[in-house]
Coordinates of C-alpha atoms and ligand atoms in Angstrom, one line a residue:
X1 CA -22.5 20.0 7.1
X2 CA -19.6 20.6 9.8
X3 CA -17.3 17.9 6.9
X4 CA -17.8 20.1 3.8
X5 CA -18.8 23.5 4.8
X6 CA -21.6 25.4 3.3
X7 CA -22.2 26.1 -0.5
X8 CA -21.3 30.0 0.0
X9 CA -18.3 29.4 1.9
X10 CA -17.0 27.1 0.0
X11 CA -17.7 29.3 -3.0
X12 CA -15.4 32.4 -1.4
X13 CA -11.7 30.5 -1.2
X14 CA -12.4 27.0 -3.4
X15 CA -9.7 25.9 -5.4
X16 CA -8.3 22.4 -6.7
X17 CA -5.1 23.0 -4.4
X18 CA -7.5 22.0 -1.5
X19 CA -7.4 19.0 -3.2
X20 CA -3.8 18.6 -3.8
X21 CA -2.9 19.5 -0.5
X22 CA -5.1 16.8 1.2
X23 CA -4.1 14.5 -0.9
X24 CA -0.5 15.4 -0.1
X25 CA 0.4 16.1 -3.9
X26 CA 3.6 18.1 -4.5
X27 CA 3.8 20.4 -7.5
X28 CA 5.8 18.7 -10.3
X29 CA 5.7 15.1 -8.4
X30 CA 4.6 12.2 -9.7
X31 CA 0.6 11.7 -9.5
X32 CA -0.5 8.2 -10.1
X33 CA -4.2 7.5 -9.8
X34 CA -4.0 3.7 -9.2
X35 CA -1.5 4.5 -6.1
X36 CA -3.6 7.0 -4.7
X37 CA -6.4 4.5 -4.4
X38 CA -4.8 1.6 -3.0
X39 CA -1.1 1.9 -2.0
X40 CA -1.6 5.5 -0.6
X41 CA -4.8 4.4 1.8
X42 CA -2.3 0.9 3.1
X43 CA 0.4 3.8 4.2
X44 CA -2.6 5.6 5.8
X45 CA -2.9 3.0 7.9
X46 CA -6.4 1.7 6.3
X47 CA -5.1 -1.5 5.0
X48 CA -7.3 -3.4 6.9
X49 CA -10.3 -1.4 6.0
X50 CA -12.9 -2.8 3.4
X51 CA -12.5 -1.2 0.3
X52 CA -14.8 -3.3 -1.7
X53 CA -17.9 -5.2 -0.5
X54 CA -18.9 -7.3 -3.9
X55 CA -22.0 -9.3 -4.1
X56 CA -23.0 -11.1 -7.3
X57 CA -26.4 -11.5 -9.2
X58 CA -27.0 -14.6 -6.6
X59 CA -25.8 -13.0 -3.4
X60 CA -22.7 -14.4 -3.0
X61 CA -20.9 -12.0 -1.0
X62 CA -17.0 -11.1 -1.1
X63 CA -15.2 -8.7 0.6
X64 CA -11.6 -7.1 -0.2
X65 CA -9.4 -4.7 1.9
X66 CA -7.1 -1.9 0.8
X67 CA -4.6 -4.0 1.5
X68 CA -6.0 -6.8 -1.1
X69 CA -6.5 -4.3 -3.4
X70 CA -2.8 -3.1 -3.8
X71 CA -1.7 -6.7 -4.0
X72 CA -4.2 -7.6 -6.3
X73 CA -3.6 -4.5 -8.6
X74 CA -0.3 -5.1 -8.0
X75 CA -0.6 -9.0 -9.6
X76 CA -2.6 -7.0 -12.7
X77 CA 0.2 -4.7 -13.3
X78 CA 3.0 -7.2 -13.1
X79 CA 1.3 -9.5 -15.9
X80 CA 0.6 -6.5 -18.0
X81 CA 3.9 -5.2 -17.6
X82 CA 6.4 -8.2 -16.8
X83 CA 5.1 -10.9 -18.6
X84 CA 2.9 -9.2 -21.6
X85 CA 5.3 -6.5 -22.1
X86 CA 2.9 -4.0 -22.6
X87 CA 4.1 -0.5 -22.1
X88 CA 2.9 2.9 -20.6
X89 CA 0.1 4.7 -22.8
X90 CA -0.9 1.6 -24.7
X91 CA -4.7 1.2 -24.6
X92 CA -5.7 -1.6 -22.5
X93 CA -9.6 -2.3 -22.8
X94 CA -11.6 -4.3 -19.8
X95 CA -14.8 -5.9 -21.1
X96 CA -16.1 -7.8 -18.2
X97 CA -19.0 -7.5 -16.1
X98 CA -18.9 -6.0 -12.6
X99 CA -16.7 -8.8 -11.3
X100 CA -13.8 -7.9 -8.5
X101 CA -11.3 -8.6 -11.4
X102 CA -13.0 -5.4 -12.9
X103 CA -12.0 -2.9 -9.7
X104 CA -8.2 -4.6 -9.7
X105 CA -7.4 -4.5 -13.1
X106 CA -8.9 -1.4 -13.6
X107 CA -6.1 0.1 -10.7
X108 CA -3.3 -2.3 -12.5
X109 CA -3.5 -0.7 -15.6
X110 CA -3.0 2.1 -14.2
X111 CA -0.4 1.2 -12.1
X112 CA 1.8 0.2 -15.0
X113 CA 1.0 3.4 -17.2
X114 CA -1.5 2.0 -19.5
X115 CA -5.0 4.0 -20.7
X116 CA -7.8 1.8 -19.5
X117 CA -10.5 1.8 -21.8
X118 CA -13.6 0.3 -19.7
X119 CA -16.3 -0.7 -22.1
X120 CA -19.6 -1.8 -21.2
X121 CA -20.1 -5.3 -21.0
X122 CA -23.4 -5.7 -22.8
X123 CA -21.9 -4.7 -26.0
X124 CA -22.4 -6.5 -28.9
X125 CA -19.5 -7.6 -31.8
X126 CA -20.1 -3.9 -33.7
X127 CA -19.9 -1.8 -30.8
X128 CA -16.6 -3.1 -29.9
X129 CA -15.3 -3.5 -33.1
X130 CA -15.9 0.4 -33.8
X131 CA -14.1 1.0 -30.3
X132 CA -11.2 -1.0 -30.7
X133 CA -10.0 -0.1 -33.7
X134 CA -10.3 3.6 -32.9
X135 CA -7.9 3.3 -30.0
X136 CA -5.7 0.5 -31.4
X137 CA -6.2 -1.3 -28.4
X138 CA -3.3 -3.8 -27.5
X139 CA -5.0 -5.8 -25.0
X140 CA -8.5 -6.7 -23.8
X141 CA -9.1 -8.0 -20.6
X142 CA -12.2 -10.3 -20.4
X143 CA -14.2 -13.3 -19.3
X144 CA -14.8 -16.8 -20.4
X145 CA -18.3 -15.7 -20.9
X146 CA -17.7 -12.8 -23.5
X147 CA -14.8 -13.8 -24.8
X148 CA -16.8 -15.1 -27.7
X149 CA -17.6 -11.8 -28.6
X150 CA -13.9 -10.6 -29.1
X151 CA -13.1 -13.5 -31.0
X152 CA -15.4 -13.1 -33.7
X153 CA -13.7 -9.4 -34.6
X154 CA -10.0 -10.3 -33.8
X155 CA -9.1 -11.2 -37.0
X156 CA -10.3 -7.5 -37.6
X157 CA -7.9 -6.1 -34.9
X158 CA -4.3 -6.2 -36.1
X159 CA -3.2 -4.5 -32.9
X160 CA -4.7 -6.3 -30.5
X161 CA -1.8 -8.7 -29.2
X162 CA -3.8 -10.0 -26.0
X163 CA -6.9 -11.4 -24.8
X164 CA -6.5 -12.0 -21.5
X165 CA -9.5 -14.3 -20.2
X166 CA -10.7 -14.1 -16.2
X167 CA -11.2 -17.5 -14.6
X168 CA -11.0 -19.5 -11.4
X169 CA -8.4 -21.9 -12.9
X170 CA -5.7 -21.2 -15.1
X171 CA -5.9 -24.4 -16.8
X172 CA -8.6 -23.6 -19.3
X173 CA -8.3 -24.1 -23.4
X174 CA -7.7 -20.7 -24.9
X175 CA -6.8 -19.8 -28.5
X176 CA -4.4 -17.6 -30.1
X177 CA -3.0 -14.5 -28.9
X178 CA -4.9 -15.5 -25.7
X179 CA -4.0 -16.5 -21.9
X180 CA -6.4 -17.4 -18.9
X181 CA -5.2 -15.7 -15.5
X182 CA -6.6 -15.7 -12.2
X183 CA -5.8 -13.4 -9.3
X184 CA -6.3 -16.2 -6.6
X185 CA -3.5 -18.2 -8.5
X186 CA -1.2 -15.6 -9.5
X187 CA 1.6 -14.7 -7.3
X188 CA 1.0 -12.1 -5.1
X189 CA 2.8 -9.1 -5.7
X190 CA 3.5 -7.0 -2.5
X191 CA 5.3 -3.8 -4.2
X192 CA 5.2 -2.6 -7.7
X193 CA 6.9 0.5 -8.8
X194 CA 4.1 2.5 -10.3
X195 CA 4.6 4.1 -13.6
X196 CA 5.8 7.4 -12.8
X197 CA 3.1 9.6 -14.1
X198 CA 2.4 12.8 -14.0
X199 CA -0.6 15.3 -14.1
X200 CA -0.8 15.2 -17.5
X201 CA 0.1 11.4 -18.0
X202 CA -3.1 10.1 -19.8
X203 CA -5.1 7.7 -17.4
X204 CA -9.1 6.8 -19.1
X205 CA -10.3 6.5 -22.4
X206 CA -13.8 6.7 -22.4
X207 CA -16.2 6.3 -25.2
X208 CA -19.1 8.4 -25.6
X209 CA -21.6 9.0 -28.0
X210 CA -22.4 12.1 -30.4
X211 CA -24.6 13.6 -32.7
X212 CA -22.3 12.5 -36.2
X213 CA -20.3 9.8 -36.7
X214 CA -18.9 6.6 -34.3
X215 CA -18.3 7.1 -31.1
X216 CA -15.8 9.8 -29.7
X217 CA -12.8 8.8 -26.9
X218 CA -12.7 11.1 -24.5
X219 CA -9.2 10.8 -23.0
X220 CA -8.8 11.8 -19.4
X221 CA -5.4 12.3 -17.5
X222 CA -4.0 11.2 -14.0
X223 CA -4.9 14.4 -12.6
X224 CA -8.7 14.1 -12.7
X225 CA -8.3 12.4 -9.4
X226 CA -7.8 16.0 -8.0
X227 CA -11.8 16.8 -9.5
X228 CA -13.0 13.5 -8.5
X229 CA -11.6 13.6 -5.0
X230 CA -13.0 17.0 -4.1
X231 CA -16.6 16.5 -5.8
X232 CA -16.9 13.1 -3.7
X233 CA -16.1 14.6 -0.6
X234 CA -17.9 17.8 -1.2
X235 CA -21.1 16.7 -3.3
X236 CA -21.5 12.8 -2.4
X237 CA -20.1 14.0 1.0
X238 CA -18.7 11.0 1.8
X239 CA -17.1 10.4 5.4
X240 CA -14.5 8.1 6.3
X241 CA -17.2 5.7 7.8
X242 CA -19.9 6.1 5.0
X243 CA -20.7 2.6 2.9
X244 CA -21.2 3.5 -0.1
X245 CA -23.2 2.2 -3.2
X246 CA -22.8 3.8 -6.5
X247 CA -25.0 1.6 -9.3
X248 CA -23.3 2.6 -12.3
X249 CA -21.0 0.3 -14.5
X250 CA -17.7 1.2 -14.9
X251 CA -18.6 0.9 -18.9
X252 CA -20.0 4.6 -18.3
X253 CA -18.2 7.5 -16.8
X254 CA -20.0 7.5 -13.5
X255 CA -18.8 4.0 -13.1
X256 CA -15.5 4.8 -12.9
X257 CA -15.0 8.3 -11.7
X258 CA -17.8 7.7 -8.5
X259 CA -17.2 3.9 -8.6
X260 CA -13.4 3.8 -8.6
X261 CA -11.5 7.0 -8.4
X262 CA -13.5 9.1 -6.3
X263 CA -14.6 6.8 -3.5
X264 CA -11.3 5.0 -3.2
X265 CA -9.1 8.3 -3.4
X266 CA -10.8 8.9 0.2
X267 CA -10.5 5.4 1.4
X268 CA -13.9 5.1 1.6
X269 CA -15.7 1.3 1.9
X270 CA -17.9 0.5 -1.4
X271 CA -20.6 -1.6 -2.2
X272 CA -20.8 -3.4 -6.0
X273 CA -23.8 -5.2 -7.1
X274 CA -22.6 -7.3 -10.2
X275 CA -26.3 -7.7 -11.5
X276 CA -29.6 -5.7 -12.8
X277 CA -32.4 -4.0 -11.1
X278 CA -34.3 -5.7 -9.3
X279 CA -36.5 -3.4 -6.3
X280 CA -36.2 -6.1 -3.8
X281 CA -32.6 -7.4 -4.5
X282 CA -31.8 -3.3 -4.5
X283 CA -33.6 -2.7 -1.0
X284 CA -32.2 -6.1 0.4
X285 CA -28.5 -4.8 -0.6
X286 CA -29.0 -1.1 1.6
X287 CA -30.2 -3.4 4.4
X288 CA -28.0 -6.0 4.7
X289 CA -24.6 -3.8 4.2
X290 CA -25.9 -0.7 6.0
X291 CA -25.4 1.4 3.0
X292 CA -25.1 5.5 3.9
X293 CA -25.0 6.9 0.8
X294 CA -26.5 6.0 -2.6
X295 CA -25.8 7.2 -6.1
X296 CA -28.2 6.5 -8.9
X297 CA -30.0 7.6 -11.8
X298 CA -33.4 8.8 -12.5
X299 CA -34.5 5.8 -14.7
X300 CA -33.6 3.4 -11.4
X301 CA -35.4 5.8 -9.2
X302 CA -38.7 5.9 -11.5
X303 CA -38.6 2.3 -11.5
X304 CA -38.5 2.2 -7.8
X305 CA -41.3 4.7 -7.7
X306 CA -43.1 2.4 -9.7
X307 CA -42.3 -0.6 -7.4
X308 CA -44.2 1.5 -5.1
X309 CA -43.9 2.4 -1.4
X310 CA -45.1 -0.4 0.6
X311 CA -42.5 -2.4 -0.6
X312 CA -39.7 0.1 0.8
X313 CA -41.7 -0.6 4.4
X314 CA -40.5 -4.5 4.4
X315 CA -36.9 -3.2 4.4
X316 CA -34.8 -1.3 7.2
X317 CA -33.2 1.4 5.1
X318 CA -32.6 3.5 8.5
X319 CA -28.9 3.5 7.2
X320 CA -29.3 5.9 4.3
X321 CA -27.5 9.1 5.0
X322 CA -27.4 10.9 1.4
X323 CA -28.5 10.3 -2.1
X324 CA -27.4 11.6 -5.3
X325 CA -28.3 11.1 -8.8
X326 CA -27.2 11.5 -12.3
X327 CA -27.4 11.3 -16.1
X328 CA -30.9 12.6 -16.9
X329 CA -33.0 15.1 -15.9
X330 CA -34.5 14.0 -12.1
X331 CA -38.2 14.7 -12.3
X332 CA -39.4 17.1 -9.3
X333 CA -41.9 13.8 -8.8
X334 CA -38.9 11.7 -8.1
X335 CA -37.1 14.2 -5.6
X336 CA -40.7 13.9 -3.7
X337 CA -41.3 10.9 -3.6
X338 CA -38.1 10.0 -2.5
X339 CA -38.9 12.1 0.3
X340 CA -41.7 10.4 1.6
X341 CA -40.7 6.9 0.4
X342 CA -37.1 6.7 2.0
X343 CA -37.3 10.5 4.6
X344 CA -34.4 11.8 2.2
X345 CA -34.3 13.5 -1.1
X346 CA -32.4 12.5 -4.2
X347 CA -30.0 15.3 -4.8
X348 CA -29.3 15.8 -8.7
X349 CA -26.0 16.0 -10.3
X350 CA -24.9 17.4 -13.7
X351 CA -21.9 16.1 -15.6
X352 CA -20.5 14.6 -18.7
X353 CA -17.8 11.7 -19.8
X354 CA -15.9 15.0 -21.0
X355 CA -16.3 16.8 -17.8
X356 CA -15.0 13.4 -16.0
X357 CA -16.6 15.1 -12.7
X358 CA -19.5 16.8 -11.2
X359 CA -19.7 20.2 -11.9
X360 CA -23.4 21.3 -11.6
X361 CA -25.4 19.6 -8.4
X362 CA -27.7 20.3 -5.5
X363 CA -24.8 20.6 -3.0
X364 CA -25.7 19.2 0.7
X365 CA -27.4 21.7 2.3
X366 CA -28.1 23.6 -0.4
X367 CA -32.4 24.3 -0.7
X368 CA -33.6 21.7 -3.3
X369 CA -35.4 23.0 -5.9
X370 CA -37.3 20.2 -7.1
X371 CA -36.3 19.5 -10.8
X372 CA -33.4 21.4 -10.8
X373 CA -29.7 20.7 -11.4
X374 CA -28.4 22.8 -8.9
X375 CA -25.8 25.2 -9.1
X376 CA -22.1 25.2 -10.5
X377 CA -19.4 23.3 -8.1
X378 CA -17.5 26.1 -5.8
X379 CA -15.0 27.9 -8.2
X380 CA -16.5 26.3 -11.5
X381 CA -18.4 28.8 -13.8
X382 CA -21.2 28.2 -15.7
X383 CA -23.3 30.4 -18.1
X384 CA -26.0 29.7 -20.5
X385 CA -25.1 31.0 -24.0
X386 CA -27.3 32.5 -27.3
X387 CA -26.5 31.0 -30.5
X388 CA -23.4 33.3 -31.0
X389 CA -21.6 32.5 -27.7
X390 CA -22.3 35.1 -25.7
X391 CA -23.8 34.9 -22.1
X392 CA -27.2 35.4 -21.5
X393 CA -27.9 37.1 -18.8
X394 CA -32.0 37.3 -18.6
X395 CA -32.9 35.2 -15.7
X396 CA -34.8 31.9 -16.8
X397 CA -34.2 32.2 -20.4
X398 CA -32.9 28.9 -22.6
X399 CA -29.9 28.8 -24.0
X400 CA -26.8 26.4 -24.6
X401 CA -25.2 25.1 -21.0
X402 CA -21.3 26.1 -21.4
X403 CA -18.2 26.0 -19.1
X404 CA -15.5 28.0 -18.5
X405 CA -12.0 25.4 -18.5
X406 CA -10.4 24.1 -17.0
X407 CA -10.5 21.9 -14.2
X408 CA -8.2 18.7 -13.5
X409 CA -10.6 16.1 -14.8
X410 CA -11.9 17.9 -18.1
X411 CA -11.1 15.7 -21.0
X412 CA -7.7 16.5 -23.1
X413 CA -9.0 15.4 -26.1
X414 CA -11.0 13.4 -28.5
X415 CA -8.5 10.3 -29.4
X416 CA -7.9 10.6 -33.4
X417 CA -10.1 13.5 -33.4
X418 CA -8.9 16.8 -32.9
X419 CA -11.2 18.4 -35.1
X420 CA -14.3 17.1 -32.9
X421 CA -12.3 18.2 -30.0
X422 CA -11.7 21.9 -31.2
X423 CA -15.2 22.0 -32.1
X424 CA -16.4 21.8 -28.6
X425 CA -15.2 25.4 -27.6
X426 CA -16.1 28.8 -28.6
X427 CA -14.9 32.1 -27.3
X428 CA -13.4 30.2 -24.4
X429 CA -16.5 28.0 -23.2
X430 CA -16.9 24.4 -23.5
X431 CA -20.0 24.2 -25.4
X432 CA -21.6 20.9 -23.4
X433 CA -24.3 19.9 -26.0
X434 CA -27.0 20.9 -23.5
X435 CA -29.9 23.6 -23.4
X436 CA -30.7 25.2 -19.9
X437 CA -31.7 28.3 -18.0
X438 CA -30.4 29.7 -15.2
X439 CA -33.4 31.1 -12.6
X440 CA -33.0 34.3 -10.5
X441 CA -31.6 32.1 -7.4
X442 CA -28.7 30.8 -9.8
X443 CA -30.3 27.6 -10.2
X444 CA -29.8 25.8 -13.4
X445 CA -32.6 23.7 -15.1
X446 CA -32.2 21.2 -18.1
X447 CA -34.1 21.8 -21.0
X448 CA -32.7 19.4 -23.2
X449 CA -30.1 18.4 -25.8
X450 CA -29.0 20.8 -28.3
X451 CA -28.4 17.6 -30.7
X452 CA -29.5 14.1 -31.7
X453 CA -28.1 12.2 -29.2
X454 CA -30.6 10.1 -27.4
X455 CA -30.5 8.9 -23.9
X456 CA -31.5 6.0 -23.1
X457 CA -32.2 5.6 -19.1
X458 CA -29.0 7.7 -18.9
X459 CA -26.7 6.0 -21.3
X460 CA -26.0 8.2 -24.4
X461 CA -26.7 6.4 -28.1
X462 CA -25.7 8.0 -31.2
X463 CA -28.1 7.7 -33.8
X464 CA -25.2 7.6 -36.5
X465 CA -24.2 4.0 -34.9
X466 CA -27.6 3.1 -35.3
X467 CA -28.3 4.0 -38.7
X468 CA -24.9 2.5 -40.0
X469 CA -25.9 -1.1 -38.1
X470 CA -29.3 -0.7 -39.7
X471 CA -28.3 -0.4 -43.0
X472 CA -26.0 -3.2 -42.7
X473 CA -29.4 -5.4 -42.8
X474 CA -30.3 -6.9 -46.2
X475 CA -33.8 -5.2 -46.4
X476 CA -32.8 -1.8 -45.0
X477 CA -32.3 1.0 -47.8
X478 CA -32.5 4.1 -45.6
X479 CA -32.8 4.4 -41.9
X480 CA -32.8 7.4 -39.3
X481 CA -32.9 6.8 -35.5
X482 CA -34.5 9.5 -33.2
X483 CA -34.8 9.5 -28.9
X484 CA -39.0 8.4 -28.3
X485 CA -40.0 10.2 -24.9
X486 CA -40.6 7.4 -22.1
X487 CA -41.7 7.5 -18.7
X488 CA -39.8 5.5 -17.4
X489 CA -36.3 5.0 -19.7
X490 CA -36.6 9.3 -20.5
X491 CA -36.0 8.2 -24.0
X492 CA -35.9 5.3 -26.0
X493 CA -34.6 4.7 -29.5
X494 CA -37.3 4.7 -32.7
X495 CA -35.9 4.0 -35.8
X496 CA -37.3 5.2 -39.2
X497 CA -36.5 2.7 -42.5
X498 CA -37.2 2.5 -46.0
X499 CA -37.1 -0.9 -47.3
X500 CA -35.2 -2.0 -50.4
X501 CA -37.2 -3.1 -53.2
X502 CA -38.5 -6.7 -53.0
X503 CA -38.9 -6.5 -48.8
X504 CA -42.6 -6.1 -47.3
X505 CA -43.0 -4.6 -43.7
X506 CA -44.0 -6.9 -41.5
X507 CA -43.9 -7.9 -37.5
X508 CA -41.3 -10.4 -38.1
X509 CA -38.7 -8.1 -40.1
X510 CA -39.5 -5.5 -37.7
X511 CA -38.4 -7.9 -34.8
X512 CA -35.8 -9.1 -37.0
X513 CA -34.2 -5.7 -37.0
X514 CA -34.7 -5.0 -33.7
X515 CA -32.9 -8.2 -32.6
X516 CA -30.1 -7.2 -35.2
X517 CA -29.3 -4.2 -33.4
X518 CA -29.4 -5.8 -29.9
X519 CA -27.1 -8.4 -31.3
X520 CA -24.5 -6.1 -32.9
X521 CA -24.4 -3.1 -30.6
X522 CA -26.4 -3.4 -27.4
X523 CA -29.8 -3.6 -25.8
X524 CA -29.6 0.2 -25.0
X525 CA -29.7 0.7 -28.3
X526 CA -32.0 -1.5 -29.7
X527 CA -35.2 0.3 -31.3
X528 CA -38.2 0.0 -29.1
X529 CA -40.3 0.5 -32.4
X530 CA -39.4 0.4 -36.3
X531 CA -41.8 2.8 -38.3
X532 CA -41.5 1.6 -41.9
X533 CA -41.9 4.6 -44.2
X534 CA -41.4 5.2 -48.2
X535 CA -38.7 7.8 -47.7
X536 CA -36.9 10.2 -45.1
X537 CA -37.2 14.0 -44.8
X538 CA -33.9 15.3 -46.2
X539 CA -32.2 18.4 -46.8
X540 CA -30.9 19.2 -50.0
X541 CA -27.5 17.8 -49.5
X542 CA -29.3 14.7 -48.6
X543 CA -28.6 14.5 -44.7
X544 CA -31.5 12.8 -43.0
X545 CA -33.3 15.6 -40.9
X546 CA -34.0 13.6 -37.3
X547 CA -35.3 17.3 -36.3
X548 CA -38.4 16.7 -38.5
X549 CA -39.0 13.3 -37.3
X550 CA -38.3 13.8 -33.8
X551 CA -41.1 16.9 -34.1
X552 CA -43.5 15.0 -35.9
X553 CA -42.7 12.1 -33.2
X554 CA -43.9 14.5 -30.4
X555 CA -46.6 16.7 -32.0
X556 CA -44.2 19.6 -31.7
X557 CA -44.1 22.2 -34.4
X558 CA -41.6 21.3 -37.2
X559 CA -39.8 24.4 -37.9
X560 CA -37.9 25.5 -40.5
X561 CA -37.8 22.8 -43.1
X562 CA -37.0 25.4 -46.0
X563 CA -34.1 23.2 -46.7
X564 CA -36.4 20.3 -47.0
X565 CA -35.6 18.2 -50.4
X566 CA -39.0 16.4 -50.8
X567 CA -41.5 19.0 -49.9
Ligands
WT7_601 C1 -25.3 14.1 -20.4 C2 -24.1 13.4 -20.4 C3 -21.8 12.0 -16.4 C4 -22.8 11.2 -15.8 C5 -23.7 10.3 -16.5 C6 -23.8 10.5 -18.2 C7 -27.5 13.8 -19.6 C8 -26.6 14.1 -17.1 C9 -28.0 15.3 -15.7 C10 -28.4 15.8 -15.4 C11 -30.2 16.3 -17.2 C12 -28.1 14.9 -17.4 C13 -27.0 15.4 -20.2 C14 -25.4 15.1 -20.3 N1 -27.1 14.2 -17.9 N2 -26.9 14.5 -16.0 N3 -28.3 15.8 -14.0 N4 -29.8 16.3 -15.6 N5 -29.4 15.5 -17.9 O1 -22.8 11.0 -18.8 O2 -23.0 9.9 -21.2 O3 -21.6 11.9 -21.1 O4 -24.0 11.8 -20.8 O5 -26.4 13.1 -19.7 O6 -27.9 15.4 -21.5 O7 -25.2 15.9 -21.2 P1 -22.6 11.3 -20.5

């Protein structure tokens, strides 16, 4: 562990000034993530080093150097600022599959001072509309394949001035407020004067689901790079010669913090696979590109376990050196299985969209307790609190997982929702919404969420979002959505639906409603099961008690239902 030092040593003297020093950041100076991830690496002599190895689902491979990253991100910055007249602080949405343009434009938006809003390419029109309306996006960067979904909602978005459609050829037919853009055909911009952002200039706006209301936009700032740099170096243990693969999509925070900013702030080569999960494809990718460090998620690991150890033997995975996981609880069996199958354990890491960087982890070199999330990152203070927000000192007693702010990548607010932001802080602690316990050795153990948010394969889905769209269906009178335990995906969505008079429950109607949600929201939010009921349990004030449905579903005690209306 000579590269990073032991956990204990690091805890003695860790602070973010180490990241500032290593990134040559001078207090009071400019700090632009776009510059750090591309231009700076060129200045350090890494211009010819491969930054991105991109592979399409069909197996086509393209490689780009840090010099390419610099030039192509400049092309995007130039387009947005000079051609489209977009200004710093405007929200610019990226709605694409994991194509190279996604990565170049992400850095390009940051270079010209815009706020990047990455949205998952599987989102349907309703998911898009709520987010685009909330942040009043000025521009959307998308592709020919995805632009029809934007066209459907464009009329409801008066602030949306430009839709840029990625295309090999700029000569494609486009509609009003649209233009085609090909980074291959665009002028090569050798140098672009980055927006003079400072540590507190907004950078990325990531939408995440809460228990109430529509998704919330967690706003990050340029200094987040300090946290992302140091945690990438110390937890993911990335070293100059590594070939790194983060399986996450940049529509979610793992895909930006550790699929763009962290690795490129360190000048590391990374692999991107634009395609879904197929075990042979994944192992083939590791073998072909000699991947050394792999950051993935428990659902993927469980699917690989299901595919079995025999198939692992068909591939040469000897390049692998370090494995990490995030997004959901990592079962102890998965840690043990990966040790048997790959000769390496997965290191669990814990964090959130709001925290912007890994805060609890199985630090390299530290003894892994399978099933535990590990210990707080050096310098981070984490605790488990009682319901009156006081730290619980008793070992192994569950409580609310809380963190003591600040750190550079902590979110600065929820967009348009300062009250929601304030409500996350109590007695100087940031309340994460998770429950955890701490054992006698200081290891944290995840116990579950403290709210109604559903975790589908590491993606949070808000029940309110689903229920709102369910109500748009002509047959639905009332609805509730909960997470149902699932052996592979951790949870899947189950919906309870009371029908309007005149509608009969049937398998066809169940399928129709499922597809309605998939199209309007996404496949992640689609209920895997719909139970038709006569009515839903509610409090006297009319709030649906998802807690009761969840307990019933899991065969657990229902708890205090004294406020139930119909009991
Ligand atoms: C929520 C945050 C930031 C990474 C991707 C998710 C759950 C995250 C773990 C873990 C158990 C975990 C928590 C957390 N979660 N990591 N190692 N063990 N649960 O970001 O979408 O903001 O979700 O994911 O419930 O609060 P997110």
